[in-house]
C-alpha cells in the first residue's frame, strides 16, 4: 500500500506541499539560458532551460509555497524576466524579479 500511495503523491506533487512552476523566456537567438534565484543559491549552472523549436526556453521547478527572487542568465548576461510584474532591489544596484507561489 505504501508504494501505491507514493506513486500517487509523485504524480500530483501534493505529498510534499510543492507546486510545479514553469519559467519561460523567449530568446530565439540565445545559445544558453539559465535560471538563477533564491531557490538555487543564485547558481546559474544549477538550472539550465531547454529551447523549443520556436526559440522559447523553458524549465519547470517544484517549489514550496513562498516568495522567490530570480533572474535569467542569457549567454552569460543577467536579465530580467519580461513577464515579471514585481521586483525587489538587489545589492548590485539593479533589481531581481519576484515570483510568489
mmCIF file with all atom_site columns, C-alpha atoms in Angstrom:
data_model
loop_
_atom_site.group_PDB
_atom_site.id
_atom_site.type_symbol
_atom_site.label_atom_id
_atom_site.label_alt_id
_atom_site.label_comp_id
_atom_site.label_asym_id
_atom_site.label_entity_id
_atom_site.label_seq_id
_atom_site.pdbx_PDB_ins_code
_atom_site.Cartn_x
_atom_site.Cartn_y
_atom_site.Cartn_z
_atom_site.occupancy
_atom_site.B_iso_or_equiv
_atom_site.pdbx_formal_charge
_atom_site.auth_seq_id
_atom_site.auth_comp_id
_atom_site.auth_asym_id
_atom_site.auth_atom_id
_atom_site.pdbx_PDB_model_num
ATOM 1   C CA . UNK A 1 1   ? 0.000  0.000  0.000   1.00 0.00 ? 1   UNK A CA 1
ATOM 2   C CA . UNK A 1 2   ? 2.842  2.416  0.737   1.00 0.00 ? 2   UNK A CA 1
ATOM 3   C CA . UNK A 1 3   ? 4.236  2.047  -2.805  1.00 0.00 ? 3   UNK A CA 1
ATOM 4   C CA . UNK A 1 4   ? 0.850  2.889  -4.325  1.00 0.00 ? 4   UNK A CA 1
ATOM 5   C CA . UNK A 1 5   ? 0.489  5.957  -2.113  1.00 0.00 ? 5   UNK A CA 1
ATOM 6   C CA . UNK A 1 6   ? 3.999  7.060  -3.070  1.00 0.00 ? 6   UNK A CA 1
ATOM 7   C CA . UNK A 1 7   ? 3.206  6.823  -6.780  1.00 0.00 ? 7   UNK A CA 1
ATOM 8   C CA . UNK A 1 8   ? 0.022  8.846  -6.321  1.00 0.00 ? 8   UNK A CA 1
ATOM 9   C CA . UNK A 1 9   ? 1.889  11.522 -4.415  1.00 0.00 ? 9   UNK A CA 1
ATOM 10  C CA . UNK A 1 10  ? 4.644  11.707 -7.027  1.00 0.00 ? 10  UNK A CA 1
ATOM 11  C CA . UNK A 1 11  ? 2.101  12.134 -9.817  1.00 0.00 ? 11  UNK A CA 1
ATOM 12  C CA . UNK A 1 12  ? 0.266  15.010 -8.139  1.00 0.00 ? 12  UNK A CA 1
ATOM 13  C CA . UNK A 1 13  ? 3.188  16.684 -6.404  1.00 0.00 ? 13  UNK A CA 1
ATOM 14  C CA . UNK A 1 14  ? 0.889  17.137 -3.406  1.00 0.00 ? 14  UNK A CA 1
ATOM 15  C CA . UNK A 1 15  ? 2.729  14.979 -0.892  1.00 0.00 ? 15  UNK A CA 1
ATOM 16  C CA . UNK A 1 16  ? 5.444  17.487 -0.145  1.00 0.00 ? 16  UNK A CA 1
ATOM 17  C CA . UNK A 1 17  ? 3.370  20.658 -0.489  1.00 0.00 ? 17  UNK A CA 1
ATOM 18  C CA . UNK A 1 18  ? 5.348  21.822 -3.522  1.00 0.00 ? 18  UNK A CA 1
ATOM 19  C CA . UNK A 1 19  ? 3.888  23.421 -6.638  1.00 0.00 ? 19  UNK A CA 1
ATOM 20  C CA . UNK A 1 20  ? 5.090  22.932 -10.190 1.00 0.00 ? 20  UNK A CA 1
ATOM 21  C CA . UNK A 1 21  ? 6.190  26.292 -11.535 1.00 0.00 ? 21  UNK A CA 1
ATOM 22  C CA . UNK A 1 22  ? 7.010  26.955 -15.190 1.00 0.00 ? 22  UNK A CA 1
ATOM 23  C CA . UNK A 1 23  ? 9.642  29.522 -16.153 1.00 0.00 ? 23  UNK A CA 1
ATOM 24  C CA . UNK A 1 24  ? 9.851  30.519 -19.815 1.00 0.00 ? 24  UNK A CA 1
ATOM 25  C CA . UNK A 1 25  ? 11.716 33.122 -21.811 1.00 0.00 ? 25  UNK A CA 1
ATOM 26  C CA . UNK A 1 26  ? 11.564 33.949 -25.499 1.00 0.00 ? 26  UNK A CA 1
ATOM 27  C CA . UNK A 1 27  ? 15.140 34.280 -26.710 1.00 0.00 ? 27  UNK A CA 1
ATOM 28  C CA . UNK A 1 28  ? 15.446 32.663 -30.155 1.00 0.00 ? 28  UNK A CA 1
ATOM 29  C CA . UNK A 1 29  ? 18.981 33.921 -30.765 1.00 0.00 ? 29  UNK A CA 1
ATOM 30  C CA . UNK A 1 30  ? 20.368 32.758 -27.405 1.00 0.00 ? 30  UNK A CA 1
ATOM 31  C CA . UNK A 1 31  ? 22.845 29.905 -27.190 1.00 0.00 ? 31  UNK A CA 1
ATOM 32  C CA . UNK A 1 32  ? 22.220 29.185 -23.498 1.00 0.00 ? 32  UNK A CA 1
ATOM 33  C CA . UNK A 1 33  ? 19.663 30.311 -20.917 1.00 0.00 ? 33  UNK A CA 1
ATOM 34  C CA . UNK A 1 34  ? 19.855 29.577 -17.207 1.00 0.00 ? 34  UNK A CA 1
ATOM 35  C CA . UNK A 1 35  ? 17.694 30.453 -14.232 1.00 0.00 ? 35  UNK A CA 1
ATOM 36  C CA . UNK A 1 36  ? 19.332 31.716 -11.051 1.00 0.00 ? 36  UNK A CA 1
ATOM 37  C CA . UNK A 1 37  ? 17.497 32.652 -7.904  1.00 0.00 ? 37  UNK A CA 1
ATOM 38  C CA . UNK A 1 38  ? 16.909 32.295 -4.220  1.00 0.00 ? 38  UNK A CA 1
ATOM 39  C CA . UNK A 1 39  ? 15.681 28.720 -4.848  1.00 0.00 ? 39  UNK A CA 1
ATOM 40  C CA . UNK A 1 40  ? 19.071 27.513 -6.167  1.00 0.00 ? 40  UNK A CA 1
ATOM 41  C CA . UNK A 1 41  ? 21.542 29.722 -4.254  1.00 0.00 ? 41  UNK A CA 1
ATOM 42  C CA . UNK A 1 42  ? 21.856 32.048 -7.282  1.00 0.00 ? 42  UNK A CA 1
ATOM 43  C CA . UNK A 1 43  ? 23.898 29.451 -9.162  1.00 0.00 ? 43  UNK A CA 1
ATOM 44  C CA . UNK A 1 44  ? 23.376 29.931 -12.920 1.00 0.00 ? 44  UNK A CA 1
ATOM 45  C CA . UNK A 1 45  ? 24.772 26.463 -13.629 1.00 0.00 ? 45  UNK A CA 1
ATOM 46  C CA . UNK A 1 46  ? 22.150 24.796 -11.395 1.00 0.00 ? 46  UNK A CA 1
ATOM 47  C CA . UNK A 1 47  ? 19.093 25.293 -13.625 1.00 0.00 ? 47  UNK A CA 1
ATOM 48  C CA . UNK A 1 48  ? 19.525 25.304 -17.397 1.00 0.00 ? 48  UNK A CA 1
ATOM 49  C CA . UNK A 1 49  ? 16.492 25.859 -19.613 1.00 0.00 ? 49  UNK A CA 1
ATOM 50  C CA . UNK A 1 50  ? 15.642 23.838 -22.718 1.00 0.00 ? 50  UNK A CA 1
ATOM 51  C CA . UNK A 1 51  ? 14.967 25.557 -26.054 1.00 0.00 ? 51  UNK A CA 1
ATOM 52  C CA . UNK A 1 52  ? 11.983 24.572 -28.197 1.00 0.00 ? 52  UNK A CA 1
ATOM 53  C CA . UNK A 1 53  ? 11.713 24.916 -31.991 1.00 0.00 ? 53  UNK A CA 1
ATOM 54  C CA . UNK A 1 54  ? 10.194 28.404 -31.697 1.00 0.00 ? 54  UNK A CA 1
ATOM 55  C CA . UNK A 1 55  ? 13.049 29.817 -29.629 1.00 0.00 ? 55  UNK A CA 1
ATOM 56  C CA . UNK A 1 56  ? 11.280 29.726 -26.278 1.00 0.00 ? 56  UNK A CA 1
ATOM 57  C CA . UNK A 1 57  ? 13.366 28.476 -23.381 1.00 0.00 ? 57  UNK A CA 1
ATOM 58  C CA . UNK A 1 58  ? 11.609 26.593 -20.559 1.00 0.00 ? 58  UNK A CA 1
ATOM 59  C CA . UNK A 1 59  ? 12.124 24.808 -17.293 1.00 0.00 ? 59  UNK A CA 1
ATOM 60  C CA . UNK A 1 60  ? 9.772  23.577 -14.624 1.00 0.00 ? 60  UNK A CA 1
ATOM 61  C CA . UNK A 1 61  ? 10.604 23.552 -10.919 1.00 0.00 ? 61  UNK A CA 1
ATOM 62  C CA . UNK A 1 62  ? 8.809  22.096 -7.912  1.00 0.00 ? 62  UNK A CA 1
ATOM 63  C CA . UNK A 1 63  ? 8.870  24.745 -5.209  1.00 0.00 ? 63  UNK A CA 1
ATOM 64  C CA . UNK A 1 64  ? 7.230  25.089 -1.814  1.00 0.00 ? 64  UNK A CA 1
ATOM 65  C CA . UNK A 1 65  ? 4.867  27.981 -1.266  1.00 0.00 ? 65  UNK A CA 1
ATOM 66  C CA . UNK A 1 66  ? 6.764  31.215 -0.767  1.00 0.00 ? 66  UNK A CA 1
ATOM 67  C CA . UNK A 1 67  ? 8.284  34.283 -2.374  1.00 0.00 ? 67  UNK A CA 1
ATOM 68  C CA . UNK A 1 68  ? 11.302 33.789 -4.631  1.00 0.00 ? 68  UNK A CA 1
ATOM 69  C CA . UNK A 1 69  ? 13.703 36.220 -6.287  1.00 0.00 ? 69  UNK A CA 1
ATOM 70  C CA . UNK A 1 70  ? 15.254 35.231 -9.603  1.00 0.00 ? 70  UNK A CA 1
ATOM 71  C CA . UNK A 1 71  ? 16.827 36.359 -12.873 1.00 0.00 ? 71  UNK A CA 1
ATOM 72  C CA . UNK A 1 72  ? 17.633 34.749 -16.185 1.00 0.00 ? 72  UNK A CA 1
ATOM 73  C CA . UNK A 1 73  ? 21.218 34.397 -17.381 1.00 0.00 ? 73  UNK A CA 1
ATOM 74  C CA . UNK A 1 74  ? 21.270 34.583 -21.180 1.00 0.00 ? 74  UNK A CA 1
ATOM 75  C CA . UNK A 1 75  ? 24.621 33.771 -22.765 1.00 0.00 ? 75  UNK A CA 1
ATOM 76  C CA . UNK A 1 76  ? 26.310 34.918 -19.551 1.00 0.00 ? 76  UNK A CA 1
ATOM 77  C CA . UNK A 1 77  ? 24.329 38.167 -19.213 1.00 0.00 ? 77  UNK A CA 1
ATOM 78  C CA . UNK A 1 78  ? 21.935 38.611 -16.280 1.00 0.00 ? 78  UNK A CA 1
ATOM 79  C CA . UNK A 1 79  ? 18.457 39.684 -17.432 1.00 0.00 ? 79  UNK A CA 1
ATOM 80  C CA . UNK A 1 80  ? 15.036 40.407 -16.014 1.00 0.00 ? 80  UNK A CA 1
ATOM 81  C CA . UNK A 1 81  ? 12.023 38.290 -16.839 1.00 0.00 ? 81  UNK A CA 1
ATOM 82  C CA . UNK A 1 82  ? 9.947  40.456 -19.228 1.00 0.00 ? 82  UNK A CA 1
ATOM 83  C CA . UNK A 1 83  ? 6.773  38.863 -17.862 1.00 0.00 ? 83  UNK A CA 1
ATOM 84  C CA . UNK A 1 84  ? 7.574  39.702 -14.224 1.00 0.00 ? 84  UNK A CA 1
ATOM 85  C CA . UNK A 1 85  ? 5.258  42.187 -12.539 1.00 0.00 ? 85  UNK A CA 1
ATOM 86  C CA . UNK A 1 86  ? 7.053  42.509 -9.219  1.00 0.00 ? 86  UNK A CA 1
ATOM 87  C CA . UNK A 1 87  ? 10.678 43.371 -8.467  1.00 0.00 ? 87  UNK A CA 1
ATOM 88  C CA . UNK A 1 88  ? 12.995 43.808 -5.476  1.00 0.00 ? 88  UNK A CA 1
ATOM 89  C CA . UNK A 1 89  ? 16.244 45.796 -5.356  1.00 0.00 ? 89  UNK A CA 1
ATOM 90  C CA . UNK A 1 90  ? 19.401 43.699 -5.350  1.00 0.00 ? 90  UNK A CA 1
ATOM 91  C CA . UNK A 1 91  ? 22.820 44.532 -3.831  1.00 0.00 ? 91  UNK A CA 1
ATOM 92  C CA . UNK A 1 92  ? 24.313 45.216 -7.276  1.00 0.00 ? 92  UNK A CA 1
ATOM 93  C CA . UNK A 1 93  ? 22.246 48.321 -7.994  1.00 0.00 ? 93  UNK A CA 1
ATOM 94  C CA . UNK A 1 94  ? 19.697 46.515 -10.133 1.00 0.00 ? 94  UNK A CA 1
ATOM 95  C CA . UNK A 1 95  ? 16.603 44.518 -9.363  1.00 0.00 ? 95  UNK A CA 1
ATOM 96  C CA . UNK A 1 96  ? 15.527 40.907 -9.088  1.00 0.00 ? 96  UNK A CA 1
ATOM 97  C CA . UNK A 1 97  ? 12.256 39.529 -10.380 1.00 0.00 ? 97  UNK A CA 1
ATOM 98  C CA . UNK A 1 98  ? 9.833  38.121 -7.831  1.00 0.00 ? 98  UNK A CA 1
ATOM 99  C CA . UNK A 1 99  ? 7.646  35.041 -8.205  1.00 0.00 ? 99  UNK A CA 1
ATOM 100 C CA . UNK A 1 100 ? 5.094  34.281 -5.488  1.00 0.00 ? 100 UNK A CA 1
ATOM 101 C CA . UNK A 1 101 ? 3.841  30.732 -5.157  1.00 0.00 ? 101 UNK A CA 1
#
